[in-house]
Coordinates of C-alpha atoms in Angstrom, one line a residue:
Chain N
M1 CA -3.4 -16.2 16.8
Q2 CA 0.1 -16.7 18.0
Q3 CA 1.2 -13.1 17.5
P4 CA -1.3 -11.3 19.7
N5 CA -0.7 -14.1 22.4
R6 CA 2.9 -13.4 22.4
V7 CA 2.4 -9.6 22.9
E8 CA -0.4 -10.1 25.4
K9 CA 1.9 -12.3 27.5
L10 CA 4.7 -9.9 27.4
V11 CA 2.4 -7.0 28.4
R12 CA 1.2 -9.2 31.2
D13 CA 4.7 -10.2 32.4
I14 CA 6.1 -6.6 32.2
G15 CA 3.0 -5.3 33.9
A16 CA 3.5 -7.8 36.7
A17 CA 7.3 -7.0 37.1
P18 CA 7.7 -5.3 40.6
T19 CA 10.0 -2.6 39.3
V20 CA 11.3 -1.0 36.1
A21 CA 14.7 -2.7 36.8
D22 CA 12.9 -6.1 36.7
A23 CA 11.0 -5.2 33.7
L24 CA 13.9 -4.2 31.4
P25 CA 15.5 -7.6 31.2
L26 CA 12.1 -9.1 30.3
F27 CA 11.9 -6.8 27.4
Q28 CA 15.5 -7.4 26.4
R29 CA 15.1 -11.1 26.3
A30 CA 11.8 -11.1 24.4
Y31 CA 13.3 -9.0 21.5
D32 CA 16.9 -10.4 21.5
I33 CA 18.1 -6.8 22.3
D34 CA 21.5 -6.2 23.8
F35 CA 20.7 -3.3 26.1
V36 CA 17.6 -1.4 27.3
T37 CA 17.4 2.0 29.1
Y38 CA 14.7 4.0 30.5
H39 CA 15.4 7.6 31.3
L40 CA 12.9 9.8 33.1
A41 CA 13.9 13.5 32.9
L42 CA 12.6 15.1 36.1
T43 CA 11.3 18.5 35.2
V44 CA 10.6 19.4 38.8
A45 CA 13.4 21.7 40.1
D46 CA 15.1 20.2 43.0
V47 CA 18.2 21.0 45.0
V48 CA 19.9 18.0 43.3
D49 CA 18.8 17.2 39.7
T50 CA 18.0 13.5 40.0
P51 CA 16.7 11.9 36.8
F52 CA 15.2 8.4 37.2
V53 CA 17.4 6.0 35.1
R54 CA 17.2 2.3 34.8
T55 CA 19.4 0.4 32.4
T56 CA 20.8 -3.0 31.5
Y57 CA 24.2 -1.5 30.4
D58 CA 27.3 -2.9 32.3
P59 CA 27.6 -1.0 35.6
K60 CA 31.2 -0.1 34.6
W61 CA 29.9 1.8 31.6
V62 CA 27.1 3.5 33.7
S63 CA 29.6 4.7 36.2
R64 CA 32.0 5.9 33.6
Y65 CA 29.0 7.7 31.9
L66 CA 28.1 9.4 35.1
L67 CA 31.7 10.3 36.1
R68 CA 32.6 11.8 32.7
D69 CA 29.3 13.7 32.6
Y70 CA 28.4 12.1 29.3
V71 CA 24.8 13.0 29.9
K72 CA 25.9 16.5 28.6
I73 CA 27.4 15.0 25.4
D74 CA 25.3 12.0 24.5
P75 CA 23.6 13.1 21.3
I76 CA 20.8 10.5 21.5
L77 CA 19.8 11.7 24.9
R78 CA 20.0 15.3 23.9
E79 CA 17.8 14.9 20.9
G80 CA 15.6 12.3 22.4
L81 CA 14.4 14.7 25.1
V82 CA 13.2 17.2 22.5
R83 CA 12.0 15.0 19.6
Q84 CA 8.5 13.8 19.6
M85 CA 8.5 10.8 17.2
P86 CA 10.4 7.5 17.8
F87 CA 13.8 7.5 16.0
D88 CA 16.5 5.2 14.7
W89 CA 19.9 6.4 16.0
R90 CA 21.2 6.6 12.4
E91 CA 18.9 9.6 12.0
V92 CA 21.0 11.5 14.5
E93 CA 23.6 13.9 13.3
I94 CA 26.7 13.5 15.5
P95 CA 28.6 16.7 16.3
N96 CA 32.4 16.5 16.4
S97 CA 32.4 17.0 20.1
A98 CA 30.7 13.6 20.6
H99 CA 33.3 11.5 18.7
G100 CA 35.4 10.7 21.7
F101 CA 32.3 9.6 23.6
L102 CA 31.2 7.3 20.7
L103 CA 34.6 5.7 20.7
D104 CA 34.5 5.2 24.4
A105 CA 31.0 3.7 24.2
H106 CA 32.2 1.3 21.5
N107 CA 35.2 0.2 23.7
H108 CA 32.7 -0.6 26.4
G109 CA 30.7 -2.9 24.4
I110 CA 27.8 -0.7 23.2
G111 CA 26.3 -1.9 20.0
P112 CA 26.4 0.2 16.8
N113 CA 22.7 0.4 16.4
G114 CA 19.8 1.7 18.5
F115 CA 16.2 2.9 18.5
S116 CA 14.7 5.5 21.0
I117 CA 11.1 6.3 21.8
P118 CA 10.3 9.6 23.4
I119 CA 7.5 9.4 26.0
V120 CA 5.5 12.6 26.7
D121 CA 2.8 12.7 29.4
K122 CA 1.0 15.7 30.8
A123 CA 3.9 16.8 32.9
R124 CA 7.0 14.8 32.1
R125 CA 9.3 13.6 29.4
A126 CA 11.2 10.2 29.3
L127 CA 13.2 8.3 26.8
F128 CA 13.2 4.6 26.2
S129 CA 16.1 3.3 24.3
V130 CA 17.2 0.0 22.9
N131 CA 20.8 -0.9 21.7
S132 CA 21.9 -3.7 19.5
H133 CA 25.0 -5.2 17.9
K134 CA 23.0 -6.4 14.9
A135 CA 24.2 -5.2 11.6
A136 CA 22.5 -2.2 10.0
D137 CA 20.2 -4.1 7.6
E138 CA 19.2 -6.7 10.1
W139 CA 18.5 -3.9 12.6
G140 CA 16.3 -2.1 10.2
V141 CA 14.1 -5.1 9.8
T142 CA 13.9 -5.7 13.5
V143 CA 12.9 -2.1 14.1
K144 CA 10.2 -2.1 11.4
Q145 CA 8.7 -5.3 12.7
Y146 CA 8.5 -4.3 16.4
R147 CA 8.6 -0.6 16.8
N148 CA 4.9 -0.2 17.5
E149 CA 5.0 -3.1 20.1
W150 CA 8.0 -1.3 21.7
R151 CA 6.2 1.9 21.9
E152 CA 3.3 0.3 23.8
L153 CA 5.7 -1.5 26.2
A154 CA 7.8 1.7 26.7
V155 CA 4.7 3.5 27.9
L156 CA 3.8 0.6 30.1
I157 CA 7.3 0.8 31.7
H158 CA 7.0 4.6 31.9
H159 CA 3.8 4.1 34.0
K160 CA 5.7 1.6 36.2
A161 CA 8.5 4.2 36.8
I162 CA 5.9 6.9 37.8
F163 CA 4.3 4.4 40.2
E164 CA 7.8 3.5 41.6
L165 CA 8.5 7.1 42.2
H166 CA 5.2 8.4 43.5
G167 CA 3.7 5.4 45.1
E168 CA 0.2 4.2 44.9
H169 CA -1.5 7.6 45.1
D170 CA -2.5 7.8 41.5
P171 CA -5.9 9.5 41.2
V172 CA -8.7 7.6 39.7
P173 CA -8.4 8.3 36.0
Q174 CA -11.1 10.2 34.2
L175 CA -12.6 8.1 31.5
S176 CA -15.0 9.5 28.9
S177 CA -18.5 8.1 28.5
R178 CA -17.4 6.5 25.2
E179 CA -14.5 4.8 26.9
I180 CA -16.7 3.5 29.7
E181 CA -19.2 2.2 27.2
C182 CA -16.6 0.4 25.2
L183 CA -15.1 -1.2 28.4
H184 CA -18.6 -2.2 29.6
W185 CA -19.4 -4.0 26.4
T186 CA -15.9 -5.5 26.2
A187 CA -16.3 -6.9 29.6
L188 CA -19.5 -8.5 28.4
G189 CA -17.7 -10.3 25.7
K190 CA -18.4 -8.0 22.8
D191 CA -15.6 -7.3 20.3
S192 CA -15.0 -4.0 18.6
I193 CA -17.1 -4.8 15.6
D194 CA -20.2 -5.4 17.7
I195 CA -19.5 -2.3 19.8
A196 CA -19.0 -0.2 16.7
V197 CA -22.4 -1.1 15.5
M198 CA -24.1 -0.4 18.9
L199 CA -22.3 3.0 19.2
K200 CA -22.6 4.0 15.5
L201 CA -18.9 4.4 15.2
S202 CA -16.3 3.0 12.9
E203 CA -14.5 -0.1 14.2
H204 CA -11.3 1.9 14.1
T205 CA -12.5 4.6 16.3
T206 CA -14.0 1.9 18.7
R207 CA -10.6 0.4 19.0
A208 CA -9.1 3.9 19.6
Y209 CA -11.4 4.3 22.6
I210 CA -10.5 0.9 24.0
K211 CA -6.8 1.7 23.5
S212 CA -7.3 5.1 25.2
A213 CA -9.0 3.5 28.2
R214 CA -6.2 0.9 28.4
H215 CA -3.7 3.7 28.4
K216 CA -5.4 5.7 31.1
L217 CA -5.7 2.6 33.4
G218 CA -2.0 1.9 33.2
G219 CA -1.4 0.5 29.8
G220 CA -1.8 -3.2 30.8
S221 CA -3.6 -5.9 28.9
I222 CA -7.3 -5.8 28.2
T223 CA -7.9 -8.3 30.9
F224 CA -6.0 -6.1 33.4
T225 CA -7.8 -3.0 32.1
I226 CA -11.3 -4.5 32.7
A227 CA -10.3 -5.9 36.2
R228 CA -9.0 -2.4 37.1
A229 CA -12.0 -0.6 35.8
M230 CA -14.3 -2.8 37.8
Q231 CA -12.2 -2.4 40.9
L232 CA -12.3 1.4 40.6
R233 CA -16.0 1.1 40.0
L234 CA -15.8 2.8 36.6
I235 CA -17.8 0.0 35.1
N236 CA -20.3 -2.5 36.6
P237 CA -20.9 -4.8 33.6
F238 CA -23.4 -7.1 35.5
G239 CA -25.3 -4.1 36.8
N240 CA -26.0 -1.4 34.3
T241 CA -22.8 0.6 33.7
P242 CA -23.9 3.7 31.6
N243 CA -25.5 6.1 34.1
Chain T
M1 CA 8.5 18.7 -0.9
Y2 CA 7.3 17.6 2.5
L3 CA 9.4 17.9 5.6
L4 CA 8.8 16.7 9.2
V5 CA 10.4 19.2 11.5
Q6 CA 10.9 18.3 15.1
A7 CA 12.3 20.6 17.8
H8 CA 16.0 19.4 17.3
E9 CA 15.8 20.8 13.8
Y10 CA 13.8 24.0 14.3
H11 CA 16.9 26.1 13.8
K12 CA 17.5 24.6 10.4
H13 CA 14.0 25.5 9.2
A14 CA 13.5 28.8 11.0
E15 CA 12.5 30.7 7.9
L16 CA 9.9 28.1 6.9
L17 CA 8.5 28.0 10.5
D18 CA 8.3 31.8 10.5
Q19 CA 6.3 31.7 7.3
S20 CA 4.1 29.0 8.8
F21 CA 3.2 31.2 11.9
R22 CA 2.4 34.0 9.5
L23 CA 0.2 31.8 7.4
R24 CA -1.7 30.5 10.4
K25 CA -2.5 34.1 11.4
R26 CA -3.8 34.9 7.9
V27 CA -5.9 31.7 7.7
F28 CA -7.1 31.2 11.3
A29 CA -7.4 34.7 12.7
D30 CA -8.1 36.8 9.5
Q31 CA -10.1 34.4 7.3
L32 CA -11.8 32.0 9.6
R33 CA -11.9 34.4 12.5
W34 CA -11.1 31.6 15.1
D35 CA -10.5 32.7 18.6
V36 CA -6.7 32.1 18.4
A37 CA -3.7 33.8 20.0
V38 CA -2.3 36.4 17.7
S39 CA 0.9 38.4 18.3
G40 CA 1.9 40.8 15.5
P41 CA 2.0 39.0 12.2
Y42 CA 2.0 35.5 13.9
E43 CA -0.5 33.0 15.3
R44 CA 1.3 31.1 18.0
D45 CA 0.0 29.6 21.2
R46 CA 1.4 27.9 24.2
Y47 CA 1.4 24.5 22.5
D48 CA 4.0 25.8 20.0
D49 CA 6.3 26.1 23.0
L50 CA 6.0 22.4 23.8
H51 CA 8.2 21.2 21.0
P52 CA 5.5 20.0 18.6
A53 CA 6.4 18.3 15.3
Y54 CA 5.4 20.3 12.2
L55 CA 4.8 18.7 8.8
I56 CA 5.8 21.4 6.3
W57 CA 5.0 21.5 2.6
C58 CA 7.3 23.7 0.7
S59 CA 9.2 24.3 -2.6
D60 CA 12.1 21.9 -3.3
N61 CA 14.6 24.8 -2.5
R62 CA 12.8 25.2 0.8
Q63 CA 12.1 28.9 0.1
I64 CA 8.4 29.0 -0.4
L65 CA 5.9 27.6 2.2
Y66 CA 2.7 25.9 0.8
G67 CA 1.1 24.6 3.9
S68 CA 1.7 23.1 7.3
V69 CA 0.2 21.2 10.1
R70 CA 1.2 20.8 13.7
L71 CA 1.4 17.3 15.4
M72 CA 1.3 16.5 19.1
P73 CA 0.9 13.2 21.0
T74 CA -2.3 12.9 22.9
T75 CA -0.4 11.5 25.9
G76 CA 1.0 15.0 26.5
P77 CA -0.8 18.4 26.7
T78 CA -3.0 18.8 23.7
L79 CA -4.9 21.8 22.3
L80 CA -8.2 20.0 21.5
Y81 CA -8.5 18.5 24.9
D82 CA -7.7 21.7 26.7
V83 CA -9.8 24.0 24.5
F84 CA -12.8 21.8 23.9
R85 CA -12.9 20.2 27.4
E86 CA -15.8 22.5 28.4
T87 CA -17.8 22.5 25.2
F88 CA -17.7 18.8 24.4
P89 CA -15.7 17.0 27.0
N90 CA -16.1 13.5 25.6
A91 CA -15.1 14.3 22.1
C92 CA -11.5 14.9 22.3
D93 CA -10.6 12.7 25.2
L94 CA -8.7 9.9 23.4
V95 CA -5.4 9.5 25.0
A96 CA -2.9 6.7 23.9
P97 CA 0.6 6.4 22.4
G98 CA -0.5 5.8 18.8
I99 CA -3.2 8.5 18.8
W100 CA -1.9 12.0 17.8
E101 CA -3.5 15.4 17.4
G102 CA -3.2 17.3 14.1
T103 CA -4.0 21.0 14.4
R104 CA -3.7 24.3 12.5
M105 CA -3.6 22.5 9.2
C106 CA -3.6 25.1 6.5
I107 CA -2.4 25.9 3.0
D108 CA -1.2 29.2 1.4
E109 CA -3.5 29.5 -1.6
D110 CA -1.6 32.3 -3.2
A111 CA 1.7 30.6 -3.0
I112 CA 0.2 27.4 -4.5
A113 CA -1.5 29.4 -7.2
C114 CA 1.9 31.0 -8.2
S115 CA 3.9 27.7 -8.2
F116 CA 1.2 25.3 -9.5
T117 CA -0.9 27.2 -11.9
D118 CA -3.5 24.5 -12.5
M119 CA -3.9 23.2 -9.0
R120 CA -7.1 24.1 -7.2
P121 CA -6.8 24.9 -3.5
D122 CA -9.0 21.9 -2.5
R123 CA -6.7 19.5 -4.3
A124 CA -3.7 21.1 -2.5
F125 CA -5.4 20.7 0.8
C126 CA -6.0 17.0 0.0
L127 CA -2.4 16.5 -1.0
L128 CA -1.3 17.9 2.4
L129 CA -3.8 15.5 3.9
L130 CA -2.3 12.6 2.1
A131 CA 1.2 13.6 3.1
L132 CA 0.0 13.8 6.7
C133 CA -1.3 10.3 6.4
E134 CA 2.0 9.1 5.0
V135 CA 4.2 10.8 7.8
A136 CA 1.8 9.5 10.4
L137 CA 2.0 6.0 9.1
D138 CA 5.8 6.3 9.0
N139 CA 5.9 7.2 12.6
G140 CA 3.7 4.5 14.0
I141 CA 0.6 6.7 14.4
D142 CA -2.7 4.8 13.9
T143 CA -5.2 7.6 14.6
L144 CA -5.2 11.4 14.1
I145 CA -7.5 13.7 16.0
S146 CA -8.2 16.9 14.3
N147 CA -10.6 19.9 14.3
Y148 CA -12.2 21.4 11.2
E149 CA -15.1 23.3 9.9
P150 CA -18.2 21.3 8.7
H151 CA -17.7 22.1 5.1
M152 CA -14.3 20.3 5.1
R153 CA -15.9 16.9 5.4
R154 CA -16.6 17.0 1.7
F155 CA -12.9 17.4 1.0
Y156 CA -11.9 14.7 3.4
N157 CA -14.4 12.3 1.8
R158 CA -13.2 13.2 -1.7
A159 CA -9.6 12.7 -0.6
G160 CA -10.5 9.1 0.5
A161 CA -10.0 9.8 4.2
E162 CA -12.2 7.9 6.7
F163 CA -13.1 9.5 10.0
D164 CA -15.7 9.7 12.8
E165 CA -17.0 13.0 13.9
L166 CA -16.7 13.0 17.7
G167 CA -18.3 16.3 18.5
R168 CA -18.7 19.9 17.6
A169 CA -18.5 23.3 19.2
D170 CA -20.1 26.6 18.5
G171 CA -18.8 30.0 19.2
Y172 CA -15.2 29.3 18.5
G173 CA -15.2 30.9 15.0
R174 CA -17.8 32.1 12.6
F175 CA -18.8 28.5 11.9
A176 CA -19.0 25.5 14.1
V177 CA -15.7 23.6 14.7
C178 CA -15.9 19.8 14.6
C179 CA -13.6 17.4 16.1
G180 CA -12.9 14.0 14.3
A181 CA -10.9 10.9 14.6
F182 CA -9.2 9.9 11.4
E183 CA -7.9 6.4 10.7
V184 CA -4.3 6.1 9.7
S185 CA -3.4 2.8 8.0
Q186 CA -1.8 1.5 4.8
R187 CA -5.3 0.8 3.5
I188 CA -6.3 4.4 4.0
C189 CA -3.1 5.7 2.5
N190 CA -3.7 3.4 -0.7
K191 CA -7.2 4.6 -0.9
M192 CA -6.3 8.2 -0.7
R193 CA -3.6 7.7 -3.3
L194 CA -6.2 6.2 -5.6
S195 CA -8.7 8.9 -5.0
L196 CA -6.2 11.6 -5.7
Q197 CA -4.5 9.9 -8.6
I198 CA -1.1 10.0 -6.9
A199 CA 1.3 7.1 -7.8
Q200 CA 4.4 8.0 -5.7
P201 CA 4.6 8.7 -2.0
L202 CA 4.6 12.5 -1.4
Y203 CA 6.7 12.2 1.8
A204 CA 10.3 10.9 1.2
G205 CA 10.5 9.4 4.6
R206 CA 13.1 9.6 7.3
S207 CA 16.7 10.0 6.3
F208 CA 19.8 8.8 8.0
A209 CA 22.5 11.3 8.9
A210 CA 25.7 11.2 6.8
R211 CA 28.5 9.6 8.8
E212 CA 32.1 10.0 8.0
A213 CA 33.7 6.6 7.3
E214 CA 36.3 6.7 10.0
V215 CA 33.8 7.8 12.7
P216 CA 32.4 4.8 14.6
V217 CA 28.7 4.7 14.3
L218 CA 28.1 4.1 17.9
L219 CA 26.0 5.7 20.3
T220 CA 24.4 5.2 23.7
A221 CA 21.5 6.7 25.5

């Protein structure tokens, strides 16, 4: 039981962090990562192109990156904003033109290994990246063990960034009737096995509906999701939710 | 061989992708008569402009296409949600990071008959399905949402896949089109290998780029 508790606690802590900048160090400590970066590419055309970037890299490196316009060279960012699947930095082919950049990064304390998670929502793209000084083998093991947790947390941080940018005007999310039924029964203490029987679905699909509802309500823990769904009057478990 | 082609590598596999759009036109427009967007010899829609990933099944020399399927995350715009929202709004409304949509899955029966003389089309389709399961598992996907005609259920079951049918729509093609949620897990993968009598993984997995020794393997993002 220790594993789910650890993740649930982290989801809660990161969910409760007031800003993305507060959330990144929590993530970094939890996984013994050296640096974490969240980069939201703003697709909206504006007078000034202002991507939303938060990172734990040394401010000296960040300003150098900006001054030298490395955003145009950085092969991870370039690929990360068109790829769909999470990727290990070792999968990326490095063009000759980026060698100077890599050397400079190394000289500024950037670790040799990394993993990036593209985030795609209905209108935007973002990239969540972690960087490490661990040796290749050890890094491979870490990635394998945690990449699915990282993906969940990356999306949670993405929601936080959208919230930070656009304030509290999120419309009430549209939940399907299946999602509402699943939340209703979860709120009443049923687990996915019970719910699957009642809804005549497989347990796997039942869990998919619960995951989907969690995602639509901000990607927080199940406790948060239920509380939020009740607050938004999407469910009323002690009345009679399905209408 | 099976390749996962993402947007940063489209240019490397332009010929195979071209064959894939042609195959889709033959299968979905000509044979199944689905209401899909055809331009010239290709079937391409607006979702193909959104940098989807394609699983490509091709000959080892990458000259002949045998089959393909298109993958998109449900957190972004998806065909099934947009297209079926009116006919069965609740069915394709699953949205979460580990849930992906697989559409336009098809095989080239002629090319397969030429290269694999004793392979029946239904087995070929099942092999592509297993490869899809392997690729999905390798990328942390736990559920695939897909659309299919009712008679395909038999093949899915025979291949060892497990899925829940979430809904169906009439009037899209000659037959109804169903929408299902497929479990992706190591258990399912093993079960499919057993059903199909496949001992080795079909998909070779991700590969790391070759690095010159003197180049520091350091990046940032």
